[in-house]
Tab-separated table of C-alpha atoms and ligand atoms in Angstrom:
chain	number	residue	atom	x	y	z
A	1	MET	CA	0.000	0.000	0.000
A	2	ASN	CA	1.150	3.547	-0.752
A	3	LEU	CA	0.875	5.770	2.312
A	4	ASN	CA	0.900	9.474	1.415
A	5	ILE	CA	1.752	11.190	4.660
A	6	GLY	CA	2.069	14.915	5.247
A	7	VAL	CA	4.690	15.567	7.929
A	8	ILE	CA	4.732	18.663	10.119
A	9	LYS	CA	7.845	18.368	12.235
A	10	GLY	CA	7.070	21.661	13.964
A	11	ASP	CA	9.070	23.434	16.643
A	12	GLY	CA	11.072	22.623	19.772
A	13	ILE	CA	11.343	18.858	20.240
A	14	GLY	CA	8.986	18.338	17.246
A	15	PRO	CA	11.681	17.544	14.656
A	16	GLU	CA	13.455	15.148	17.058
A	17	ILE	CA	10.399	13.093	17.968
A	18	VAL	CA	8.858	13.048	14.477
A	19	THR	CA	12.135	11.796	12.975
A	20	GLU	CA	11.934	8.761	15.300
A	21	ALA	CA	8.282	8.110	14.400
A	22	MET	CA	9.225	8.185	10.699
A	23	LYS	CA	12.032	5.720	11.406
A	24	VAL	CA	9.508	3.332	12.974
A	25	LEU	CA	6.995	3.842	10.131
A	26	ASP	CA	9.714	3.101	7.575
A	27	LYS	CA	10.550	-0.114	9.418
A	28	VAL	CA	6.874	-1.119	9.445
A	29	ALA	CA	6.619	-0.328	5.730
A	30	ASP	CA	9.693	-2.436	5.100
A	31	VAL	CA	8.451	-5.442	7.083
A	32	TYR	CA	4.850	-5.355	5.797
A	33	GLY	CA	5.504	-4.306	2.184
A	34	HIS	CA	4.202	-0.732	2.116
A	35	THR	CA	5.702	2.519	0.852
A	36	CYS	CA	5.636	5.730	2.881
A	37	ASN	CA	5.734	8.887	0.749
A	38	TYR	CA	6.360	11.882	2.993
A	39	THR	CA	5.594	15.522	2.154
A	40	GLN	CA	7.294	17.909	4.572
A	41	LEU	CA	5.012	20.771	5.626
A	42	LEU	CA	5.769	23.879	7.651
A	43	MET	CA	3.540	25.069	10.460
A	44	GLY	CA	3.839	27.117	13.641
A	45	GLY	CA	7.092	28.913	14.411
A	46	ALA	CA	8.956	27.125	11.613
A	47	SER	CA	6.447	28.569	9.124
A	48	ILE	CA	6.614	32.062	10.677
A	49	ASP	CA	10.397	32.036	10.195
A	50	VAL	CA	10.026	31.263	6.484
A	51	HIS	CA	6.665	32.766	5.452
A	52	GLY	CA	5.846	35.243	8.220
A	53	VAL	CA	2.614	33.379	9.051
A	54	PRO	CA	2.041	30.159	11.050
A	55	LEU	CA	0.158	28.398	8.244
A	56	THR	CA	-0.052	29.159	4.528
A	57	SER	CA	-2.914	28.172	2.198
A	58	GLU	CA	-0.420	26.125	0.219
A	59	THR	CA	0.366	24.054	3.313
A	60	VAL	CA	-3.358	23.550	3.932
A	61	ALA	CA	-3.779	22.373	0.318
A	62	GLN	CA	-0.831	19.967	0.658
A	63	ALA	CA	-2.200	18.622	3.931
A	64	LYS	CA	-5.603	18.077	2.309
A	65	ALA	CA	-3.944	16.216	-0.553
A	66	SER	CA	-2.294	13.765	1.899
A	67	ASP	CA	-3.993	10.640	3.261
A	68	ALA	CA	-3.037	11.682	6.799
A	69	VAL	CA	-0.746	14.119	8.567
A	70	LEU	CA	1.807	13.233	11.237
A	71	MET	CA	2.768	16.177	13.392
A	72	GLY	CA	5.245	16.988	16.148
A	73	SER	CA	4.258	19.986	18.194
A	74	ILE	CA	4.416	23.655	17.562
A	75	GLY	CA	5.197	26.765	19.597
A	76	GLY	CA	8.043	28.121	21.651
A	77	ASP	CA	8.751	29.739	24.972
A	78	ALA	CA	6.178	32.528	25.245
A	79	LYS	CA	8.527	34.623	27.412
A	80	THR	CA	11.587	34.542	25.168
A	81	SER	CA	10.535	33.614	21.624
A	82	PRO	CA	10.063	36.466	19.105
A	83	TRP	CA	7.028	34.565	17.726
A	84	TYR	CA	5.093	35.816	20.752
A	85	GLN	CA	5.799	39.467	19.933
A	86	LEU	CA	3.425	39.012	16.976
A	87	GLU	CA	-0.305	39.691	17.203
A	88	PRO	CA	-2.253	36.604	18.405
A	89	SER	CA	-3.528	35.664	14.924
A	90	LYS	CA	0.083	35.365	13.668
A	91	ARG	CA	1.474	33.317	16.558
A	92	PRO	CA	2.347	29.591	16.213
A	93	GLU	CA	-0.827	28.303	17.937
A	94	ALA	CA	-3.028	30.166	15.435
A	95	GLY	CA	-1.733	27.744	12.792
A	96	LEU	CA	-2.976	24.810	14.845
A	97	LEU	CA	-6.485	26.229	15.263
A	98	LYS	CA	-6.608	27.102	11.576
A	99	ILE	CA	-5.521	23.698	10.303
A	100	ARG	CA	-8.060	21.937	12.555
A	101	LYS	CA	-10.774	24.139	11.118
A	102	GLU	CA	-9.608	23.918	7.486
A	103	LEU	CA	-9.411	20.133	7.675
A	104	ASN	CA	-12.724	19.959	9.537
A	105	LEU	CA	-11.155	17.929	12.332
A	106	PHE	CA	-14.109	17.697	14.669
A	107	ALA	CA	-13.184	14.587	16.642
A	108	ASN	CA	-10.205	14.403	18.962
A	109	LEU	CA	-9.102	11.053	20.293
A	110	ARG	CA	-6.810	10.764	23.266
A	111	PRO	CA	-6.027	7.330	24.610
A	112	ALA	CA	-4.969	7.153	28.241
A	113	ILE	CA	-3.201	3.865	28.831
A	114	LEU	CA	-1.435	2.869	32.003
A	115	TYR	CA	1.321	0.417	31.090
A	116	ASP	CA	2.083	-2.111	33.775
A	117	GLU	CA	5.804	-1.273	33.453
A	118	LEU	CA	5.155	2.414	34.183
A	119	LYS	CA	2.656	2.111	36.963
A	120	GLY	CA	5.187	3.623	39.364
A	121	ALA	CA	4.721	6.950	37.534
A	122	CYS	CA	0.968	6.934	38.150
A	123	PRO	CA	-0.002	9.174	41.062
A	124	LEU	CA	-2.962	6.941	41.986
A	125	LYS	CA	-2.861	4.255	44.688
A	126	GLU	CA	-1.809	0.805	43.570
A	127	GLU	CA	-5.125	-0.814	44.478
A	128	ILE	CA	-6.832	1.528	41.993
A	129	THR	CA	-4.414	0.912	39.125
A	130	GLU	CA	-3.856	-2.829	39.641
A	131	GLY	CA	-3.860	-4.440	36.183
A	132	GLY	CA	-3.507	-1.074	34.421
A	133	PHE	CA	-6.209	0.723	32.428
A	134	ASP	CA	-6.897	1.671	28.852
A	135	LEU	CA	-9.458	4.339	28.049
A	136	MET	CA	-10.086	6.702	25.175
A	137	ILE	CA	-11.328	10.259	25.535
A	138	MET	CA	-13.281	11.355	22.462
A	139	ARG	CA	-13.657	15.122	22.489
A	140	GLU	CA	-15.691	17.304	20.120
A	141	LEU	CA	-13.183	19.782	18.750
A	142	THR	CA	-14.829	22.427	16.596
A	143	GLY	CA	-17.940	23.551	18.471
A	144	GLY	CA	-19.072	24.605	21.915
A	145	LEU	CA	-17.722	27.334	24.123
A	146	TYR	CA	-14.352	27.763	22.398
A	147	PHE	CA	-15.980	28.573	19.060
A	148	GLY	CA	-19.060	30.439	20.304
A	149	GLU	CA	-19.699	34.142	20.057
A	150	ARG	CA	-17.759	36.149	22.615
A	151	LYS	CA	-17.599	39.769	23.632
A	152	THR	CA	-16.515	41.979	26.480
A	153	ILE	CA	-18.547	45.119	27.119
A	154	GLU	CA	-18.491	47.900	29.637
A	155	GLU	CA	-21.735	49.351	30.941
A	156	ASP	CA	-21.938	52.009	33.622
A	157	GLY	CA	-18.276	51.396	34.444
A	158	VAL	CA	-18.752	47.641	34.925
A	159	ILE	CA	-16.963	45.278	32.548
A	160	THR	CA	-18.856	42.115	31.581
A	161	ALA	CA	-17.528	39.243	29.450
A	162	HIS	CA	-19.776	36.882	27.463
A	163	ASP	CA	-18.950	33.491	25.948
A	164	SER	CA	-21.656	31.390	24.347
A	165	LEU	CA	-21.922	27.608	24.220
A	166	THR	CA	-23.805	26.351	21.167
A	167	TYR	CA	-24.209	22.898	19.654
A	168	ASN	CA	-26.575	21.807	16.925
A	169	GLU	CA	-27.864	18.268	16.607
A	170	ASN	CA	-25.758	17.541	13.496
A	171	GLU	CA	-22.523	18.420	15.271
A	172	ILE	CA	-23.473	16.115	18.133
A	173	ARG	CA	-24.599	13.289	15.861
A	174	ARG	CA	-21.385	13.120	13.840
A	175	ILE	CA	-19.119	12.971	16.919
A	176	ALA	CA	-21.420	10.475	18.629
A	177	LYS	CA	-21.263	8.180	15.584
A	178	ARG	CA	-17.473	8.385	15.616
A	179	GLY	CA	-17.467	7.549	19.335
A	180	PHE	CA	-19.648	4.469	18.847
A	181	ASP	CA	-17.571	3.352	15.840
A	182	ILE	CA	-14.402	3.502	17.945
A	183	ALA	CA	-16.137	1.658	20.809
A	184	MET	CA	-17.012	-1.145	18.364
A	185	LYS	CA	-13.248	-1.642	17.776
A	186	ARG	CA	-12.673	-1.711	21.554
A	187	ARG	CA	-14.601	-2.989	24.603
A	188	LYS	CA	-17.978	-1.709	23.346
A	189	LYS	CA	-18.817	0.765	26.062
A	190	VAL	CA	-19.513	4.495	25.703
A	191	THR	CA	-19.731	6.889	28.632
A	192	SER	CA	-21.309	10.108	27.379
A	193	VAL	CA	-20.346	13.026	29.605
A	194	ASP	CA	-22.461	16.169	29.936
A	195	LYS	CA	-24.009	18.585	32.407
A	196	ALA	CA	-27.614	17.818	31.507
A	197	ASN	CA	-28.885	18.834	34.948
A	198	VAL	CA	-28.005	22.461	34.088
A	199	LEU	CA	-27.255	23.097	30.415
A	200	ASP	CA	-29.626	23.022	27.434
A	201	SER	CA	-26.733	22.129	25.138
A	202	SER	CA	-26.100	19.071	27.340
A	203	ARG	CA	-29.749	18.017	27.250
A	204	LEU	CA	-29.636	18.091	23.444
A	205	TRP	CA	-26.302	16.233	23.576
A	206	ARG	CA	-27.866	13.456	25.673
A	207	LYS	CA	-30.953	13.153	23.446
A	208	VAL	CA	-28.924	12.888	20.223
A	209	VAL	CA	-26.413	10.425	21.732
A	210	GLU	CA	-29.352	8.210	22.748
A	211	GLU	CA	-30.716	8.319	19.206
A	212	VAL	CA	-27.331	7.348	17.739
A	213	ALA	CA	-26.948	4.531	20.299
A	214	LYS	CA	-29.976	2.761	18.750
A	215	ASP	CA	-27.826	1.972	15.695
A	216	TYR	CA	-25.221	0.292	17.903
A	217	PRO	CA	-27.114	-2.330	19.945
A	218	GLU	CA	-23.868	-4.092	20.910
A	219	VAL	CA	-22.504	-1.001	22.626
A	220	THR	CA	-23.428	-0.240	26.229
A	221	LEU	CA	-24.202	3.440	26.733
A	222	GLU	CA	-24.113	5.250	30.040
A	223	HIS	CA	-24.458	8.960	30.829
A	224	MET	CA	-22.349	10.693	33.425
A	225	LEU	CA	-22.298	14.279	34.655
A	226	VAL	CA	-18.964	15.960	34.058
A	227	ASP	CA	-18.258	16.693	37.734
A	228	ASN	CA	-18.837	13.045	38.595
A	229	CYS	CA	-16.652	11.951	35.660
A	230	ALA	CA	-13.784	14.110	36.943
A	231	MET	CA	-14.024	12.202	40.248
A	232	GLN	CA	-14.486	8.760	38.689
A	233	LEU	CA	-11.357	9.160	36.561
A	234	VAL	CA	-9.218	9.163	39.683
A	235	ARG	CA	-11.436	6.872	41.764
A	236	ASP	CA	-11.854	4.036	39.258
A	237	PRO	CA	-10.415	4.694	35.772
A	238	LYS	CA	-10.827	1.027	34.831
A	239	GLN	CA	-14.602	1.489	34.468
A	240	PHE	CA	-14.134	3.549	31.260
A	241	ASP	CA	-13.730	2.455	27.670
A	242	VAL	CA	-14.728	5.385	25.374
A	243	VAL	CA	-15.546	8.682	27.090
A	244	LEU	CA	-17.560	10.817	24.652
A	245	THR	CA	-17.852	14.505	25.410
A	246	GLU	CA	-18.065	18.103	24.176
A	247	ASN	CA	-15.183	20.469	23.607
A	248	MET	CA	-14.501	22.149	26.950
A	249	PHE	CA	-15.332	19.138	29.131
A	250	GLY	CA	-13.074	17.037	26.882
A	251	ASP	CA	-10.271	19.561	27.130
A	252	ILE	CA	-10.253	19.304	30.906
A	253	LEU	CA	-10.981	15.583	31.267
A	254	SER	CA	-8.351	14.564	28.704
A	255	ASP	CA	-5.668	16.428	30.641
A	256	GLU	CA	-6.827	14.781	33.840
A	257	ALA	CA	-6.792	11.365	32.175
A	258	SER	CA	-3.286	11.993	30.834
A	259	MET	CA	-2.028	12.947	34.240
A	260	VAL	CA	-3.133	9.674	35.784
A	261	THR	CA	-1.061	7.754	33.231
A	262	GLY	CA	2.138	9.338	34.469
A	263	SER	CA	4.036	10.957	31.615
A	264	ILE	CA	3.063	13.403	28.900
A	265	GLY	CA	5.777	11.865	26.722
A	266	MET	CA	3.698	8.672	26.379
A	267	LEU	CA	0.396	10.198	25.228
A	268	ALA	CA	-0.689	9.905	21.617
A	269	SER	CA	-3.590	11.712	19.995
A	270	ALA	CA	-5.577	11.866	16.785
A	271	SER	CA	-7.954	14.400	15.294
A	272	LEU	CA	-10.342	13.045	12.685
A	273	ASN	CA	-12.848	14.339	10.173
A	274	GLU	CA	-15.717	12.592	8.411
A	275	THR	CA	-13.424	10.797	5.968
A	276	LYS	CA	-10.473	8.541	6.775
A	277	PHE	CA	-8.218	11.579	7.022
A	278	GLY	CA	-6.649	12.397	10.393
A	279	LEU	CA	-4.009	14.563	12.013
A	280	TYR	CA	-1.859	12.571	14.431
A	281	GLU	CA	0.302	14.188	17.089
A	282	PRO	CA	1.606	13.716	20.621
A	283	SER	CA	-0.552	15.298	23.328
A	284	GLY	CA	2.331	17.305	24.758
A	285	GLY	CA	3.708	20.584	23.496
A	286	SER	CA	7.032	21.508	21.920
A	287	ALA	CA	8.890	21.334	25.274
A	288	PRO	CA	11.305	24.223	24.551
A	289	ASP	CA	13.034	23.480	27.878
A	290	ILE	CA	14.504	20.238	26.515
A	291	ALA	CA	14.593	20.949	22.758
A	292	GLY	CA	17.843	20.060	20.989
A	293	LYS	CA	19.148	17.992	23.898
A	294	GLY	CA	18.286	14.608	22.401
A	295	ILE	CA	16.401	13.529	25.538
A	296	ALA	CA	12.722	13.972	24.567
A	297	ASN	CA	10.526	10.900	24.732
A	298	PRO	CA	9.460	9.964	21.169
A	299	ILE	CA	6.954	7.282	22.278
A	300	ALA	CA	3.835	9.519	22.157
A	301	THR	CA	4.627	10.410	18.551
A	302	ILE	CA	5.412	6.800	17.666
A	303	LEU	CA	2.085	5.701	19.205
A	304	SER	CA	0.357	8.504	17.260
A	305	ALA	CA	1.838	6.999	14.094
A	306	ALA	CA	0.317	3.658	15.167
A	307	MET	CA	-3.084	5.370	15.515
A	308	MET	CA	-2.596	6.772	12.018
A	309	LEU	CA	-2.070	3.287	10.613
A	310	ARG	CA	-5.170	2.028	12.454
A	311	PHE	CA	-7.642	4.824	11.781
A	312	SER	CA	-6.563	6.372	8.459
A	313	PHE	CA	-5.191	3.286	6.703
A	314	ASP	CA	-7.044	0.421	8.461
A	315	LEU	CA	-3.673	-1.296	8.968
A	316	ASP	CA	-4.509	-2.875	12.320
A	317	LYS	CA	-1.765	-5.530	12.254
A	318	GLU	CA	0.871	-2.891	11.556
A	319	ALA	CA	-0.489	-0.650	14.337
A	320	ASP	CA	-0.408	-3.637	16.726
A	321	ALA	CA	3.222	-4.255	15.726
A	322	ILE	CA	4.201	-0.737	16.817
A	323	GLU	CA	2.255	-0.926	20.080
A	324	ASN	CA	3.778	-4.323	20.868
A	325	ALA	CA	7.277	-3.016	20.104
A	326	VAL	CA	6.758	-0.111	22.526
A	327	GLU	CA	5.620	-2.527	25.225
A	328	LYS	CA	8.627	-4.777	24.629
A	329	VAL	CA	11.095	-1.913	24.901
A	330	LEU	CA	9.485	-0.814	28.167
A	331	LYS	CA	9.553	-4.394	29.455
A	332	GLU	CA	13.266	-4.611	28.626
A	333	GLY	CA	13.751	-1.666	30.958
A	334	TYR	CA	14.639	1.112	28.507
A	335	ARG	CA	13.453	4.581	29.530
A	336	THR	CA	13.844	8.164	28.414
A	337	ILE	CA	14.562	10.608	31.204
A	338	ASP	CA	10.907	11.623	31.783
A	339	ILE	CA	9.884	8.038	32.624
A	340	MET	CA	13.180	6.943	34.182
A	341	SER	CA	13.161	5.025	37.468
A	342	GLU	CA	15.734	3.207	39.546
A	343	GLY	CA	17.338	0.133	38.005
A	344	LYS	CA	16.236	0.968	34.450
A	345	THR	CA	18.425	1.872	31.461
A	346	GLN	CA	18.253	5.502	30.433
A	347	VAL	CA	18.373	6.209	26.683
A	348	GLY	CA	17.994	9.299	24.502
A	349	THR	CA	15.433	10.097	21.806
A	350	GLU	CA	17.301	8.494	18.915
A	351	LYS	CA	18.205	5.304	20.760
A	352	MET	CA	14.584	4.878	21.864
A	353	GLY	CA	13.501	5.160	18.214
A	354	ASP	CA	16.144	2.598	17.172
A	355	LEU	CA	15.034	0.157	19.863
A	356	ILE	CA	11.347	0.377	18.941
A	357	ALA	CA	12.094	0.072	15.212
A	358	GLY	CA	14.284	-2.947	16.042
A	359	TYR	CA	11.359	-4.744	17.693
A	360	ILE	CA	8.956	-4.336	14.751
A	361	GLU	CA	8.132	-7.791	13.472
B	1	NAD	P1	4.878	21.058	27.042
B	1	NAD	O1	4.000	19.874	26.894
B	1	NAD	O2	5.669	21.441	25.856
B	1	NAD	O3	5.891	20.832	28.261
B	1	NAD	C1	5.465	20.551	29.586
B	1	NAD	C2	6.538	19.707	30.289
B	1	NAD	O4	6.501	18.377	29.757
B	1	NAD	C3	7.951	20.227	30.068
B	1	NAD	O5	8.709	20.048	31.235
B	1	NAD	C4	8.497	19.334	28.962
B	1	NAD	O6	9.900	19.176	28.995
B	1	NAD	C5	7.762	18.018	29.232
B	1	NAD	N1	7.565	17.245	27.995
B	1	NAD	C6	6.653	17.475	27.014
B	1	NAD	N2	6.778	16.568	26.027
B	1	NAD	C7	7.797	15.758	26.391
B	1	NAD	C8	8.416	14.626	25.784
B	1	NAD	N3	8.022	14.156	24.600
B	1	NAD	N4	9.439	14.045	26.437
B	1	NAD	C9	9.854	14.487	27.629
B	1	NAD	N5	9.302	15.545	28.265
B	1	NAD	C10	8.290	16.173	27.650
B	1	NAD	O7	3.928	22.262	27.513
B	1	NAD	P2	4.261	23.816	27.681
B	1	NAD	O8	5.630	23.987	28.245
B	1	NAD	O9	3.088	24.356	28.369
B	1	NAD	O10	4.249	24.393	26.198
B	1	NAD	C11	5.416	24.608	25.417
B	1	NAD	C12	4.995	25.089	24.032
B	1	NAD	O11	4.246	24.057	23.368
B	1	NAD	C13	4.105	26.318	24.060
B	1	NAD	O12	4.471	27.160	23.003
B	1	NAD	C14	2.711	25.749	23.803
B	1	NAD	O13	1.842	26.677	23.219
B	1	NAD	C15	3.031	24.623	22.860
B	1	NAD	N6	2.016	23.559	22.798
B	1	NAD	C16	1.783	23.028	21.580
B	1	NAD	C17	0.880	21.992	21.453
B	1	NAD	C18	0.652	21.401	20.090
B	1	NAD	O14	1.453	21.601	19.213
B	1	NAD	N7	-0.411	20.656	19.895
B	1	NAD	C19	0.223	21.486	22.575
B	1	NAD	C20	0.509	22.030	23.833
B	1	NAD	C21	1.420	23.079	23.936
């Protein structure tokens, strides 16, 4: 199979970690008889340096012409980088918001997996994490509070800020369908998270999710209020399979879920649209504090590449091969500095990539 992959290496540690993910993809292609054709794309600070803007229309067109895009992370140190002297619409992060919108990436997937080998890094008590956990947060990405109308006005000397939270039934239906589809590939359970005791948008959310659930009789659906979900994630994360939720709740819950797994360097993510296309990237940022030192953990990006194979190319065996290789390397005791613990072997970014590629079979 020919895999046409747009690659945004990005800023900070981005180029280091994406290079390792490409190394692993090339090994997979070699072993399983595929060809990876990469198109290098500029976004964020790297694009500002060359084009003066964080994302050009040409880059958007090239991304759209790819089957999927693999991305590092973008942005720099807000205190010292000249990119942050620019007006907000020209800063690195504006490129990220724009590409999500241009590519209509409305579904964000963030797996939170606790590997048995890394359970020491999990801040939860051992009796809670015994046996590990594996859940997937599915967050709506293009609607809700972050995209609603906003304004700040001053009346009679008092300043008031307004943000509006709007969802229509079509936006809810398409993300719900995606959530149930993913659950069908997993343990067939969806927990839909809302605040239906207070918000109209949540009541509509719940109604539409229930309608969609009728088409998936094998999937168990439960509803949970967002405040309860925040508690349950640290009380009993094993109860979750797919957590389906709107934009702001998902933003907060996915960070909470990542935290309970231990390290940001292990967390993959995917943003999908209605076709097979997806943008795959680690959940963390560009880590300017460790950029160029060769110590960043490439595993989140490598696992994002595995998600790309699974969701954009339907190459499940190949995705399994990457995930198994990561597990093997962890079992053998190799660790980057962020997940290092006593008695383990510390390796840098490149060596970690070599080891994982070496275990692809
Ligand atoms: P960050 O995730 O970059 O860093 C937080 C901490 O985690 C740092 O100590 C960093 O060293 C560590 N870390 C992150 N990834 C790591 C990895 N792979 N291996 C080892 N350690 C890792 O968050 P931040 O410092 O808040 O943001 C830095 C920049 O990244 C900012 O410009 C921010 O806007 C940007 N950012 C970009 C994205 C994205 O591209 N999607 C996401 C979040 C933040």
